[in-house]
């Protein structure tokens, strides 16, 4: 459910950016009674939907080639991160709560279980952020030849 909600929020933000960039151009050409109205092509919108950016432009800088080795490395890092997060969850989080279902409710025991799970939980959170924000988005950026990834360099 959270993944579906995140995808919907992303689509709403992208639709907002697309409308915000294109409606003023269309309205200005209608107000000027210009014979040409610049409407983006479907291919431009589809590229924008998959590009790792929330700011719509008609054209983005593009790399000349796709480095498939880089893409494979990023997807391998995603898989490695997910397997490592699963390992941490199974080895460090689940054993904390396994015995609590057989015992009577004890607030002290519950608090201890939660505090013992905080560090593994934060590590899992970092791994998921790394897997998605760094690896997954960079892999798709490379496959789309999106060249604006070195913004801060």
PDB file of C-alpha atoms in Angstrom:
ATOM      1  CA  UNK A   1       0.000   0.000   0.000  1.00  0.00           C
ATOM      2  CA  UNK A   2       2.851   2.403   0.830  1.00  0.00           C
ATOM      3  CA  UNK A   3       4.575   1.642  -2.475  1.00  0.00           C
ATOM      4  CA  UNK A   4       1.363   2.319  -4.385  1.00  0.00           C
ATOM      5  CA  UNK A   5       0.890   5.590  -2.511  1.00  0.00           C
ATOM      6  CA  UNK A   6       4.485   6.649  -3.259  1.00  0.00           C
ATOM      7  CA  UNK A   7       4.016   5.900  -6.963  1.00  0.00           C
ATOM      8  CA  UNK A   8       0.791   7.894  -7.049  1.00  0.00           C
ATOM      9  CA  UNK A   9       2.440  10.875  -5.334  1.00  0.00           C
ATOM     10  CA  UNK A  10       5.274  10.734  -7.878  1.00  0.00           C
ATOM     11  CA  UNK A  11       2.800  10.675 -10.780  1.00  0.00           C
ATOM     12  CA  UNK A  12       0.818  13.590  -9.333  1.00  0.00           C
ATOM     13  CA  UNK A  13       4.009  15.644  -8.907  1.00  0.00           C
ATOM     14  CA  UNK A  14       5.113  14.845 -12.471  1.00  0.00           C
ATOM     15  CA  UNK A  15       1.661  15.722 -13.863  1.00  0.00           C
ATOM     16  CA  UNK A  16       1.758  19.012 -11.941  1.00  0.00           C
ATOM     17  CA  UNK A  17       5.174  19.861 -13.388  1.00  0.00           C
ATOM     18  CA  UNK A  18       4.051  18.954 -16.911  1.00  0.00           C
ATOM     19  CA  UNK A  19       0.933  21.122 -16.654  1.00  0.00           C
ATOM     20  CA  UNK A  20       2.790  24.007 -15.001  1.00  0.00           C
ATOM     21  CA  UNK A  21       5.357  24.127 -17.823  1.00  0.00           C
ATOM     22  CA  UNK A  22       2.991  23.716 -20.779  1.00  0.00           C
ATOM     23  CA  UNK A  23      -0.232  25.537 -19.934  1.00  0.00           C
ATOM     24  CA  UNK A  24       1.372  29.034 -19.909  1.00  0.00           C
ATOM     25  CA  UNK A  25       2.901  28.393 -23.367  1.00  0.00           C
ATOM     26  CA  UNK A  26      -0.423  27.272 -24.797  1.00  0.00           C
ATOM     27  CA  UNK A  27      -2.305  30.172 -23.215  1.00  0.00           C
ATOM     28  CA  UNK A  28       0.229  32.736 -24.464  1.00  0.00           C
ATOM     29  CA  UNK A  29      -0.015  31.401 -28.016  1.00  0.00           C
ATOM     30  CA  UNK A  30      -3.829  31.529 -27.822  1.00  0.00           C
ATOM     31  CA  UNK A  31      -3.743  35.084 -26.444  1.00  0.00           C
ATOM     32  CA  UNK A  32      -1.340  36.166 -29.212  1.00  0.00           C
ATOM     33  CA  UNK A  33      -3.621  34.460 -31.737  1.00  0.00           C
ATOM     34  CA  UNK A  34      -0.584  32.685 -33.090  1.00  0.00           C
ATOM     35  CA  UNK A  35      -1.123  30.087 -35.790  1.00  0.00           C
ATOM     36  CA  UNK A  36       1.266  27.599 -34.161  1.00  0.00           C
ATOM     37  CA  UNK A  37       0.587  26.193 -30.739  1.00  0.00           C
ATOM     38  CA  UNK A  38       3.466  24.225 -29.264  1.00  0.00           C
ATOM     39  CA  UNK A  39       2.060  21.041 -27.745  1.00  0.00           C
ATOM     40  CA  UNK A  40       4.532  18.456 -26.439  1.00  0.00           C
ATOM     41  CA  UNK A  41       4.673  15.084 -28.153  1.00  0.00           C
ATOM     42  CA  UNK A  42       3.602  11.921 -26.359  1.00  0.00           C
ATOM     43  CA  UNK A  43       7.177  10.606 -26.570  1.00  0.00           C
ATOM     44  CA  UNK A  44       8.433  13.656 -24.642  1.00  0.00           C
ATOM     45  CA  UNK A  45       5.856  13.064 -21.905  1.00  0.00           C
ATOM     46  CA  UNK A  46       6.618   9.331 -21.694  1.00  0.00           C
ATOM     47  CA  UNK A  47      10.348  10.039 -21.425  1.00  0.00           C
ATOM     48  CA  UNK A  48       9.609  12.517 -18.638  1.00  0.00           C
ATOM     49  CA  UNK A  49       7.521   9.926 -16.756  1.00  0.00           C
ATOM     50  CA  UNK A  50      10.477   7.537 -16.544  1.00  0.00           C
ATOM     51  CA  UNK A  51      13.322  10.082 -16.243  1.00  0.00           C
ATOM     52  CA  UNK A  52      14.622  10.599 -12.679  1.00  0.00           C
ATOM     53  CA  UNK A  53      13.514  14.220 -12.471  1.00  0.00           C
ATOM     54  CA  UNK A  54      10.445  16.128 -11.348  1.00  0.00           C
ATOM     55  CA  UNK A  55      11.025  19.165 -13.581  1.00  0.00           C
ATOM     56  CA  UNK A  56       9.548  18.897 -17.064  1.00  0.00           C
ATOM     57  CA  UNK A  57      11.535  20.092 -20.054  1.00  0.00           C
ATOM     58  CA  UNK A  58      10.938  19.355 -23.717  1.00  0.00           C
ATOM     59  CA  UNK A  59      14.517  18.145 -24.110  1.00  0.00           C
ATOM     60  CA  UNK A  60      17.035  16.874 -21.593  1.00  0.00           C
ATOM     61  CA  UNK A  61      20.781  16.419 -22.045  1.00  0.00           C
ATOM     62  CA  UNK A  62      21.392  12.867 -23.302  1.00  0.00           C
ATOM     63  CA  UNK A  63      24.430  10.602 -23.275  1.00  0.00           C
ATOM     64  CA  UNK A  64      25.414   9.131 -26.643  1.00  0.00           C
ATOM     65  CA  UNK A  65      25.504   5.511 -25.427  1.00  0.00           C
ATOM     66  CA  UNK A  66      24.179   3.256 -22.684  1.00  0.00           C
ATOM     67  CA  UNK A  67      26.753   1.606 -20.424  1.00  0.00           C
ATOM     68  CA  UNK A  68      25.126  -1.783 -19.898  1.00  0.00           C
ATOM     69  CA  UNK A  69      27.818  -2.873 -17.446  1.00  0.00           C
ATOM     70  CA  UNK A  70      26.951   0.103 -15.247  1.00  0.00           C
ATOM     71  CA  UNK A  71      23.237  -0.794 -15.446  1.00  0.00           C
ATOM     72  CA  UNK A  72      23.967  -4.407 -14.482  1.00  0.00           C
ATOM     73  CA  UNK A  73      26.132  -3.235 -11.577  1.00  0.00           C
ATOM     74  CA  UNK A  74      23.383  -0.970 -10.251  1.00  0.00           C
ATOM     75  CA  UNK A  75      20.751  -3.705 -10.475  1.00  0.00           C
ATOM     76  CA  UNK A  76      23.146  -6.126  -8.745  1.00  0.00           C
ATOM     77  CA  UNK A  77      23.588  -3.528  -5.976  1.00  0.00           C
ATOM     78  CA  UNK A  78      19.798  -3.281  -5.630  1.00  0.00           C
ATOM     79  CA  UNK A  79      19.519  -7.048  -5.270  1.00  0.00           C
ATOM     80  CA  UNK A  80      22.457  -7.166  -2.854  1.00  0.00           C
ATOM     81  CA  UNK A  81      20.958  -4.400  -0.725  1.00  0.00           C
ATOM     82  CA  UNK A  82      17.586  -6.126  -0.582  1.00  0.00           C
ATOM     83  CA  UNK A  83      19.135  -9.491   0.349  1.00  0.00           C
ATOM     84  CA  UNK A  84      21.266  -7.825   3.027  1.00  0.00           C
ATOM     85  CA  UNK A  85      18.220  -5.984   4.424  1.00  0.00           C
ATOM     86  CA  UNK A  86      16.333  -9.298   4.515  1.00  0.00           C
ATOM     87  CA  UNK A  87      19.269 -10.946   6.302  1.00  0.00           C
ATOM     88  CA  UNK A  88      19.405  -8.178   8.923  1.00  0.00           C
ATOM     89  CA  UNK A  89      15.651  -8.380   9.423  1.00  0.00           C
ATOM     90  CA  UNK A  90      15.649 -12.155   9.853  1.00  0.00           C
ATOM     91  CA  UNK A  91      18.761 -12.325  12.054  1.00  0.00           C
ATOM     92  CA  UNK A  92      18.301  -9.241  14.251  1.00  0.00           C
ATOM     93  CA  UNK A  93      14.655  -8.112  14.256  1.00  0.00           C
ATOM     94  CA  UNK A  94      12.502 -11.224  14.101  1.00  0.00           C
ATOM     95  CA  UNK A  95      14.220 -13.076  17.001  1.00  0.00           C
ATOM     96  CA  UNK A  96      13.479 -10.114  19.270  1.00  0.00           C
ATOM     97  CA  UNK A  97       9.721 -10.533  18.794  1.00  0.00           C
ATOM     98  CA  UNK A  98       9.496 -14.326  18.345  1.00  0.00           C
ATOM     99  CA  UNK A  99       9.231 -15.165  22.049  1.00  0.00           C
ATOM    100  CA  UNK A 100       6.955 -12.233  22.884  1.00  0.00           C
ATOM    101  CA  UNK A 101       3.951 -13.918  21.228  1.00  0.00           C
ATOM    102  CA  UNK A 102       4.155 -16.876  23.631  1.00  0.00           C
ATOM    103  CA  UNK A 103       4.473 -14.820  26.815  1.00  0.00           C
ATOM    104  CA  UNK A 104       1.954 -12.627  28.552  1.00  0.00           C
ATOM    105  CA  UNK A 105       2.035  -8.945  27.687  1.00  0.00           C
ATOM    106  CA  UNK A 106       4.898  -7.168  29.400  1.00  0.00           C
ATOM    107  CA  UNK A 107       5.493  -3.487  28.695  1.00  0.00           C
ATOM    108  CA  UNK A 108       9.141  -3.714  29.763  1.00  0.00           C
ATOM    109  CA  UNK A 109       9.763  -6.631  27.380  1.00  0.00           C
ATOM    110  CA  UNK A 110       8.052  -4.806  24.513  1.00  0.00           C
ATOM    111  CA  UNK A 111      10.118  -1.660  25.069  1.00  0.00           C
ATOM    112  CA  UNK A 112      13.322  -3.727  25.182  1.00  0.00           C
ATOM    113  CA  UNK A 113      12.368  -5.476  21.924  1.00  0.00           C
ATOM    114  CA  UNK A 114      11.708  -2.150  20.232  1.00  0.00           C
ATOM    115  CA  UNK A 115      14.947  -0.575  21.460  1.00  0.00           C
ATOM    116  CA  UNK A 116      16.925  -3.638  20.372  1.00  0.00           C
ATOM    117  CA  UNK A 117      15.373  -3.347  16.899  1.00  0.00           C
ATOM    118  CA  UNK A 118      16.079   0.367  16.366  1.00  0.00           C
ATOM    119  CA  UNK A 119      19.645   0.009  15.079  1.00  0.00           C
ATOM    120  CA  UNK A 120      18.839  -2.835  12.642  1.00  0.00           C
ATOM    121  CA  UNK A 121      15.753  -0.906  11.528  1.00  0.00           C
ATOM    122  CA  UNK A 122      17.794   2.213  10.772  1.00  0.00           C
ATOM    123  CA  UNK A 123      20.325   0.105   8.873  1.00  0.00           C
ATOM    124  CA  UNK A 124      17.520  -1.440   6.818  1.00  0.00           C
ATOM    125  CA  UNK A 125      16.150   2.044   6.131  1.00  0.00           C
ATOM    126  CA  UNK A 126      19.554   3.216   4.886  1.00  0.00           C
ATOM    127  CA  UNK A 127      19.863   0.132   2.681  1.00  0.00           C
ATOM    128  CA  UNK A 128      16.443   0.698   1.132  1.00  0.00           C
ATOM    129  CA  UNK A 129      17.240   4.366   0.480  1.00  0.00           C
ATOM    130  CA  UNK A 130      20.571   3.400  -1.093  1.00  0.00           C
ATOM    131  CA  UNK A 131      18.949   0.692  -3.202  1.00  0.00           C
ATOM    132  CA  UNK A 132      16.192   2.941  -4.517  1.00  0.00           C
ATOM    133  CA  UNK A 133      17.550   6.480  -4.585  1.00  0.00           C
ATOM    134  CA  UNK A 134      21.073   5.650  -5.721  1.00  0.00           C
ATOM    135  CA  UNK A 135      21.060   2.318  -7.508  1.00  0.00           C
ATOM    136  CA  UNK A 136      17.554   1.993  -8.991  1.00  0.00           C
ATOM    137  CA  UNK A 137      17.232   5.589 -10.197  1.00  0.00           C
ATOM    138  CA  UNK A 138      20.790   5.667 -11.597  1.00  0.00           C
ATOM    139  CA  UNK A 139      20.170   2.416 -13.492  1.00  0.00           C
ATOM    140  CA  UNK A 140      17.059   3.856 -15.131  1.00  0.00           C
ATOM    141  CA  UNK A 141      18.814   7.153 -15.792  1.00  0.00           C
ATOM    142  CA  UNK A 142      21.564   5.268 -17.607  1.00  0.00           C
ATOM    143  CA  UNK A 143      19.089   3.225 -19.634  1.00  0.00           C
ATOM    144  CA  UNK A 144      17.283   6.422 -20.645  1.00  0.00           C
ATOM    145  CA  UNK A 145      20.652   8.062 -21.434  1.00  0.00           C
ATOM    146  CA  UNK A 146      19.737  10.862 -18.997  1.00  0.00           C
ATOM    147  CA  UNK A 147      22.916  12.952 -18.841  1.00  0.00           C
ATOM    148  CA  UNK A 148      22.000  15.415 -16.108  1.00  0.00           C
ATOM    149  CA  UNK A 149      23.044  13.163 -13.205  1.00  0.00           C
ATOM    150  CA  UNK A 150      26.319  14.954 -12.430  1.00  0.00           C
ATOM    151  CA  UNK A 151      24.576  18.172 -11.444  1.00  0.00           C
ATOM    152  CA  UNK A 152      26.677  18.810  -8.361  1.00  0.00           C
ATOM    153  CA  UNK A 153      30.089  18.093  -9.930  1.00  0.00           C
TER     154      UNK A 153
END
